[in-house]
Amino acid sequence: MANNIKILTEHINTPGIETFEVYRKTGGYNAVEKAIKKMSPDEIVEEVKKSGIRGRGGAGFPMGMKWSFLAKPEGVPRYLVCNADESEPGTFKDHYLMKSIPHLLIEGMIVSSYALGANKSFIYVRGELMYVVRILEKAIEEAKAAGFLGKNILGSGYDLELVVQPGGGAYICGEETALLESLEGKRGNPRNKPPFPAVKGLYQSPTVVNNVESIANTPWVINHGGDEYAKIGIGRSTGTKLISASGHIKNPGVYEITLGLPVDEFMNSDQYLGGVRDGHYLKAVVAGGSSVPILPAHLFYKTANGEDRLMSYESLSDGGFPTGTMLGSGGFIAMDETTCIVRNTWNFSRFYHHESCGQCSPCREGTGWMEKVLHRIEHGHGTMSDIDLLVDVSKKIEGNTICPLGDAAAWPVASAIRHFRDEFEWHIKHPNEATKPGAVFMGAEILA
Amino acid sequence: MENEVPLIKVTIDGQEIRVPVGSTIMEAARQIGPSVAPPAMCYYKPLQGSGGKCRACLVKVMAGSEKDPRPMPKLVASCITGAQDGMVVENFTNPEVVEARKGVVEFLLINHPLDCPVCDQAGECHLQDFAFENGVGEKRFVEEKRTFEPEDIGDKVQLHMNRCILCYRCVYTANQLTEKRVHGVMGRGDHAQISTYIKNSLESDFYGNVIDVCPVGALTDKTYRFKSRVWFSKPVDAHCDCDKCSGKVQIWYKGDEVIRVTARKNQWGEVEDFICNTCRFEKKKTSDWVIEGPSKIARNSVIAQNKYGLNQGKKPEYALNYAATNFKKIDDSREYNQNLDQIKKSEDYKALMQKNDKFFSKEKSLK
Ligand SMILES: Cc1cc2nc3c(=O)[nH]c(=O)nc-3n(C[C@H](O)[C@H](O)[C@H](O)COP(=O)(O)O)c2cc1C
Ligand code: SF4
Ligand code: SF4
Ligand code: FES
């Protein structure tokens, strides 16, 4: 197994890599040449299938399978839409990739569009990142000038127009069908499914929506072949993954790791996060962005069966909801003992309350309810029955909504109570102590 | 026959039905009848695209189809989920569904003002029915509700956003029946609100229909507001010759006076024919209409009370008899009554009575 391989970030620190010239010199756009001159669209889809790469936007759905589901009715255009809305708290990898090496995404968009038979493709960028929109637009201009985009690419007869569309800054527009609504100029409400985008997506036409990182992997797959890609990683977690690490660690930042890296190594070696900041110890980890269940340190390092956890889809979700979590979008948040879990949970809840689109009643009302109860507990006005109430409300949201935002709002609350119930109880029993600034429950002693 | 749509077999709460391919679970259940039809707070058959939002109609699919008899992992919204041949669905018989529905009732009520005593919709409110039939009597929500000021969104329609459950029915109605798209949802989450952008007022011959589709008292008819409780009025089917709409309406009498005109609704509370504003707001005389006869009202509806013949005629007597035979004389020997003498002697009591006297004498002199 090739360890330490960098698929996305190999050249990211090369000076001038954001320009076409430098990017081209490092081997950039070779995949476009190879794909368009030597491969048929179906062959590319086949390679992507073989690579086993799974969607990097959160759900981890196999990318090749998604591509092969795309309906191909006669006379109807097909679209590829890149999801660059990245708004999940804790996740900032796509942002980093796009601003540092924009041509990688453009190259991925070209080969992917070619594979899917799309002649017009979109990159939907989070509204707050206007400067990234400009970087991408500049890259598109450069690629066009060099003949890799636009009409008759490399004389092949294949046309592709790439459009960068900034969003309005709503988290929900990262949900793929809300994104499509927003792209169509409508209110960003998620659609009822089915029909899925692969059948009726953008402008009621078959559409594939993929994350920035997913698409950025495709040039490598074309250059080296799907089989080569599948050799990287572990089991069904093939390839590398960008992890955006934040919180109480020595080296926060974006890391490209080979899937299957032991959690301990990722957390503590100097090559990666370098461990918890000096003089403190790890209390809890949110491993894949704010929506995934929070884990206490002991369950993070080892599964309930005592096996070492690895940074992979399967290992992180080992134990299911009771003792596991998810890789999600790779938004890694480490918390040391100074973190108040109640306050943190309230903070997450506040986010989901604010971002719910308000279409379906469980999410619209439930997110607000949970936030208000958590706010009350955090500010010393909770009652014991509130804890069970929160669990019950989260259960009544989970699985009963139109889109997964409801689940994403329910999981952090349910998991925090599951693993840190005593902290909630302490807040309720000792409101005076708990509301002192910086007060944190640590079992026998209290940090204040 | 060649063009006949093939039928599929669906089982809902143990009852089988054959429905045309392409029907939803909701449509199949409604064909069986009200005993198995899931409640619907947002789905509205005449409005294209409606449904999927309120989650009142969640059901459990125990078997996906004949070909793939696996159960579906999550509850599904029956109003938008297609029925398959051999599908087995559980609705009122499934504890998971019952529990989830309790949750939906609770969610819909937490920000609802529960101001039924002053709401025009009371008595014909789908939220009342839904909560009564599927909810629990207690509330667990002790936080502050989100509130809005009532707002006129047209010269004849008032919006009480506090009562709105964001079912989007009015939005679809406005989009599908009126030309200009000025009625929609602003904001997100529980602070989302129905709005006519920049207080644009609704103006179109058909905008009045938003009142009929609204399941709650969020959109009310200003020509009717506070005129009567709905159960004191008497609905009569009537029609007129109208060049804008079918002219088929229901007119509501209080005594001899027509106090309101609405569209006719079917068994599921859905409008049969949308009517125009002239019929709705302006034809308020019996002479404007050709009367067809009393509207059919479900016997268990509060609107049916005190009306039409035998059954109701007997009721007051029955109640009186029941009261006379079943209640014992009130026992007056309880503790607080014995203390009454003491209380009456106290200074506080005297002061209170003086105040009362003043107040009541003022009242009287006013009259
Ligand atoms: C509330 C919500 C927000 C989401 N936000 C994003 C996002 O910002 N970026 C993203 O790539 N996927 C996001 N997703 C996942 C997308 O719906 C979709 O699964 C993804 O873009 C598919 O791409 P992939 O298969 O390449 O991962 C979000 C999903 C939900 C439910
Ligand atoms: S789950 Fe929340 S965000 Fe998703 S559609 Fe429903 S209300 Fe909107
Ligand atoms: S105003 Fe009435 S019809 Fe419109 S969304 Fe609210 S509850 Fe539904
Ligand atoms: S009636 Fe089906 S979700 Fe509202």
Coordinates of N, CA and C in Angstrom, one line a residue, chain A residues 179-283:
Chain A
L179 N -29.3 23.0 -3.5 CA -28.3 23.7 -4.4 C -28.9 23.9 -5.8
L180 N -29.5 22.8 -6.3 CA -30.0 22.9 -7.7 C -31.1 24.0 -7.7
E181 N -32.0 24.0 -6.7 CA -33.0 25.0 -6.7 C -32.4 26.4 -6.7
S182 N -31.4 26.6 -5.9 CA -30.7 27.9 -5.8 C -30.1 28.2 -7.1
L183 N -29.5 27.3 -7.7 CA -28.8 27.5 -9.0 C -29.9 27.9 -10.1
E184 N -31.1 27.4 -9.9 CA -32.1 27.8 -10.9 C -32.7 29.1 -10.6
G185 N -32.2 29.7 -9.5 CA -32.6 31.1 -9.1 C -33.8 31.1 -8.2
K186 N -34.1 29.9 -7.6 CA -35.2 29.9 -6.7 C -34.8 29.8 -5.2
R187 N -35.7 29.8 -4.3 CA -35.4 29.7 -2.9 C -34.8 28.4 -2.7
G188 N -33.7 28.3 -1.9 CA -32.9 27.1 -1.7 C -33.6 26.1 -0.7
N189 N -34.7 25.6 -1.1 CA -35.4 24.5 -0.4 C -35.0 23.2 -0.9
P190 N -34.6 22.2 -0.1 CA -34.4 20.9 -0.6 C -35.7 20.3 -1.3
R191 N -35.4 19.5 -2.3 CA -36.6 18.9 -3.0 C -37.0 17.6 -2.3
N192 N -38.2 17.2 -2.6 CA -38.6 15.8 -2.2 C -37.9 14.8 -3.1
K193 N -37.5 13.7 -2.5 CA -36.9 12.7 -3.4 C -37.6 11.4 -3.2
P194 N -37.7 10.5 -4.1 CA -37.4 10.8 -5.6 C -38.4 11.8 -6.2
P195 N -38.0 12.3 -7.4 CA -36.9 11.9 -8.2 C -35.6 12.4 -7.8
F196 N -34.6 11.6 -8.0 CA -33.2 12.0 -7.6 C -32.6 12.8 -8.7
P197 N -31.6 13.6 -8.4 CA -31.0 14.5 -9.5 C -30.5 13.7 -10.7
A198 N -30.1 12.4 -10.5 CA -29.6 11.7 -11.6 C -30.7 11.5 -12.7
V199 N -32.0 11.6 -12.3 CA -33.1 11.5 -13.2 C -33.6 12.9 -13.5
K200 N -33.9 13.7 -12.5 CA -34.4 15.0 -12.7 C -33.7 16.0 -11.8
G201 N -32.7 16.6 -12.3 CA -31.9 17.5 -11.5 C -32.1 19.0 -11.9
L202 N -31.0 19.5 -12.3 CA -31.0 20.9 -12.7 C -31.9 21.1 -13.9
Y203 N -32.8 22.1 -13.9 CA -33.8 22.3 -14.9 C -34.5 21.0 -15.4
Q204 N -34.8 20.2 -14.4 CA -35.5 18.9 -14.7 C -34.7 18.0 -15.6
S205 N -33.4 18.2 -15.7 CA -32.6 17.3 -16.5 C -31.7 16.5 -15.7
P206 N -31.2 15.3 -16.2 CA -30.3 14.5 -15.4 C -29.1 15.2 -15.0
T207 N -28.7 15.1 -13.7 CA -27.6 15.9 -13.2 C -26.8 15.1 -12.1
V208 N -25.5 15.3 -12.2 CA -24.7 14.7 -11.1 C -24.2 15.9 -10.3
V209 N -24.3 15.7 -9.0 CA -23.7 16.7 -8.0 C -22.6 16.0 -7.3
N210 N -21.4 16.6 -7.4 CA -20.3 16.1 -6.6 C -19.5 17.2 -5.9
N211 N -18.9 16.8 -4.8 CA -18.1 17.7 -4.0 C -16.8 18.1 -4.7
V212 N -16.3 19.2 -4.3 CA -15.0 19.7 -4.9 C -13.9 18.6 -4.9
E213 N -13.7 18.1 -3.7 CA -12.7 17.1 -3.5 C -12.9 15.9 -4.3
S214 N -14.1 15.4 -4.4 CA -14.4 14.2 -5.2 C -13.9 14.5 -6.7
I215 N -14.3 15.7 -7.2 CA -14.0 16.0 -8.6 C -12.5 16.2 -8.8
A216 N -11.9 16.7 -7.8 CA -10.5 17.0 -7.9 C -9.6 15.7 -7.9
N217 N -10.2 14.6 -7.5 CA -9.5 13.3 -7.6 C -9.5 12.7 -9.0
T218 N -10.5 13.2 -9.9 CA -10.6 12.5 -11.1 C -9.4 12.6 -12.1
P219 N -8.7 13.7 -12.1 CA -7.5 13.7 -13.0 C -6.5 12.7 -12.7
W220 N -6.3 12.5 -11.4 CA -5.3 11.4 -11.0 C -5.8 10.0 -11.4
V221 N -7.1 9.8 -11.2 CA -7.7 8.5 -11.6 C -7.5 8.3 -13.1
I222 N -7.6 9.3 -13.9 CA -7.5 9.1 -15.3 C -6.0 8.9 -15.7
N223 N -5.1 9.7 -15.0 CA -3.7 9.6 -15.3 C -3.2 8.2 -14.9
H224 N -3.6 7.7 -13.8 CA -2.9 6.5 -13.2 C -3.8 5.3 -13.3
G225 N -5.1 5.5 -13.6 CA -6.0 4.3 -13.7 C -6.7 4.1 -12.4
G226 N -7.9 3.6 -12.5 CA -8.7 3.3 -11.3 C -8.2 2.3 -10.4
D227 N -7.5 1.3 -11.0 CA -7.0 0.2 -10.2 C -5.9 0.7 -9.3
E228 N -5.0 1.6 -9.8 CA -4.0 2.2 -9.0 C -4.5 2.9 -7.8
Y229 N -5.6 3.7 -8.1 CA -6.2 4.5 -7.1 C -6.8 3.6 -6.0
A230 N -7.4 2.5 -6.4 CA -8.0 1.6 -5.4 C -6.9 0.9 -4.5
K231 N -5.7 0.9 -5.0 CA -4.6 0.3 -4.1 C -4.3 1.2 -2.9
I232 N -4.6 2.5 -3.1 CA -4.3 3.4 -1.9 C -5.5 3.3 -1.0
G233 N -5.2 3.4 0.3 CA -6.3 3.4 1.3 C -6.5 2.0 1.9
I234 N -7.6 1.8 2.4 CA -7.9 0.5 3.1 C -9.3 0.1 2.9
G235 N -9.5 -1.2 2.5 CA -10.8 -1.7 2.2 C -11.6 -0.9 1.3
R236 N -12.8 -0.6 1.7 CA -13.7 0.2 0.8 C -13.4 1.7 1.0
S237 N -12.5 2.1 1.8 CA -12.1 3.5 1.9 C -10.8 3.7 1.1
T238 N -11.0 3.9 -0.2 CA -9.9 4.0 -1.1 C -9.4 5.5 -1.2
G239 N -8.2 5.6 -1.5 CA -7.6 7.0 -1.9 C -7.2 7.7 -0.6
T240 N -7.1 9.0 -0.9 CA -6.7 9.9 0.2 C -7.9 10.8 0.6
K241 N -7.8 11.5 1.7 CA -8.9 12.3 2.1 C -8.3 13.6 2.7
L242 N -8.9 14.7 2.4 CA -8.5 16.0 3.0 C -9.2 16.1 4.3
I243 N -8.4 16.3 5.4 CA -9.0 16.5 6.7 C -8.7 18.0 7.1
S244 N -9.7 18.7 7.4 CA -9.5 20.1 8.0 C -9.6 20.0 9.5
A245 N -8.4 20.2 10.1 CA -8.3 20.0 11.5 C -8.3 21.3 12.3
S246 N -9.1 21.4 13.3 CA -9.1 22.6 14.1 C -9.4 22.2 15.6
G247 N -9.3 23.2 16.4 CA -9.5 23.0 17.8 C -8.2 23.0 18.6
H248 N -8.2 22.3 19.7 CA -7.1 22.4 20.7 C -5.9 21.5 20.3
I249 N -5.4 21.6 19.1 CA -4.3 20.8 18.7 C -3.1 21.7 18.3
K250 N -1.9 21.1 18.2 CA -0.8 21.9 18.0 C -0.7 22.4 16.6
N251 N -1.1 21.6 15.6 CA -0.9 22.0 14.2 C -2.3 22.0 13.5
P252 N -3.1 23.0 13.7 CA -4.3 23.0 12.9 C -4.1 23.2 11.4
G253 N -5.0 22.8 10.6 CA -4.8 23.0 9.2 C -5.4 21.9 8.3
V254 N -5.1 22.0 7.0 CA -5.7 21.0 6.1 C -4.6 19.9 5.8
Y255 N -5.0 18.7 6.0 CA -4.0 17.6 5.7 C -4.6 16.6 4.7
E256 N -3.8 16.1 3.8 CA -4.2 15.0 3.0 C -3.6 13.8 3.6
I257 N -4.5 12.9 4.0 CA -4.1 11.7 4.6 C -4.5 10.5 3.8
T258 N -3.8 9.4 3.9 CA -4.2 8.2 3.2 C -5.2 7.5 4.1
L259 N -6.3 7.2 3.5 CA -7.4 6.6 4.3 C -6.9 5.3 4.9
G260 N -7.2 5.1 6.2 CA -6.6 4.0 6.9 C -5.5 4.4 7.9
L261 N -5.1 5.6 7.9 CA -4.1 6.1 8.8 C -4.6 5.9 10.2
P262 N -3.8 5.3 11.1 CA -4.3 5.2 12.5 C -4.6 6.5 13.1
V263 N -5.7 6.5 13.8 CA -6.2 7.8 14.5 C -5.1 8.3 15.4
D264 N -4.5 7.4 16.1 CA -3.5 7.8 17.1 C -2.3 8.6 16.4
E265 N -1.9 8.0 15.2 CA -0.8 8.6 14.5 C -1.2 10.0 14.0
F266 N -2.4 10.1 13.5 CA -2.9 11.4 12.9 C -3.0 12.4 14.0
M267 N -3.5 12.0 15.2 CA -3.7 12.9 16.3 C -2.4 13.4 16.9
N268 N -1.5 12.4 17.0 CA -0.3 12.7 17.9 C 1.0 12.9 17.2
S269 N 1.2 12.4 16.0 CA 2.5 12.5 15.4 C 2.7 14.0 14.9
D270 N 4.0 14.4 14.9 CA 4.3 15.7 14.5 C 4.1 16.0 13.1
Q271 N 4.1 15.0 12.3 CA 3.8 15.1 10.8 C 2.3 15.6 10.6
Y272 N 1.5 15.3 11.6 CA 0.1 15.7 11.4 C -0.3 16.7 12.5
L273 N -1.2 16.3 13.4 CA -1.7 17.3 14.3 C -0.8 17.7 15.5
G274 N 0.1 16.8 15.8 CA 1.1 17.1 16.9 C 0.5 17.0 18.3
G275 N -0.6 16.4 18.4 CA -1.2 16.2 19.7 C -1.9 17.4 20.2
V276 N -2.5 17.2 21.4 CA -3.2 18.3 22.1 C -2.2 19.4 22.5
R277 N -2.7 20.6 22.6 CA -1.8 21.7 23.0 C -1.2 21.3 24.4
D278 N 0.0 21.9 24.6 CA 0.8 21.5 25.8 C 0.0 21.7 27.1
G279 N 0.1 20.8 28.0 CA -0.5 20.9 29.3 C -1.9 20.6 29.4
H280 N -2.4 20.0 28.3 CA -3.9 19.7 28.3 C -4.0 18.3 27.7
Y281 N -5.2 17.7 27.9 CA -5.4 16.4 27.3 C -6.7 16.4 26.6
L282 N -6.9 15.4 25.7 CA -8.0 15.3 24.8 C -9.3 14.9 25.6
K283 N -10.3 15.6 25.4 CA -11.6 15.3 26.0 C -12.6 14.6 25.0

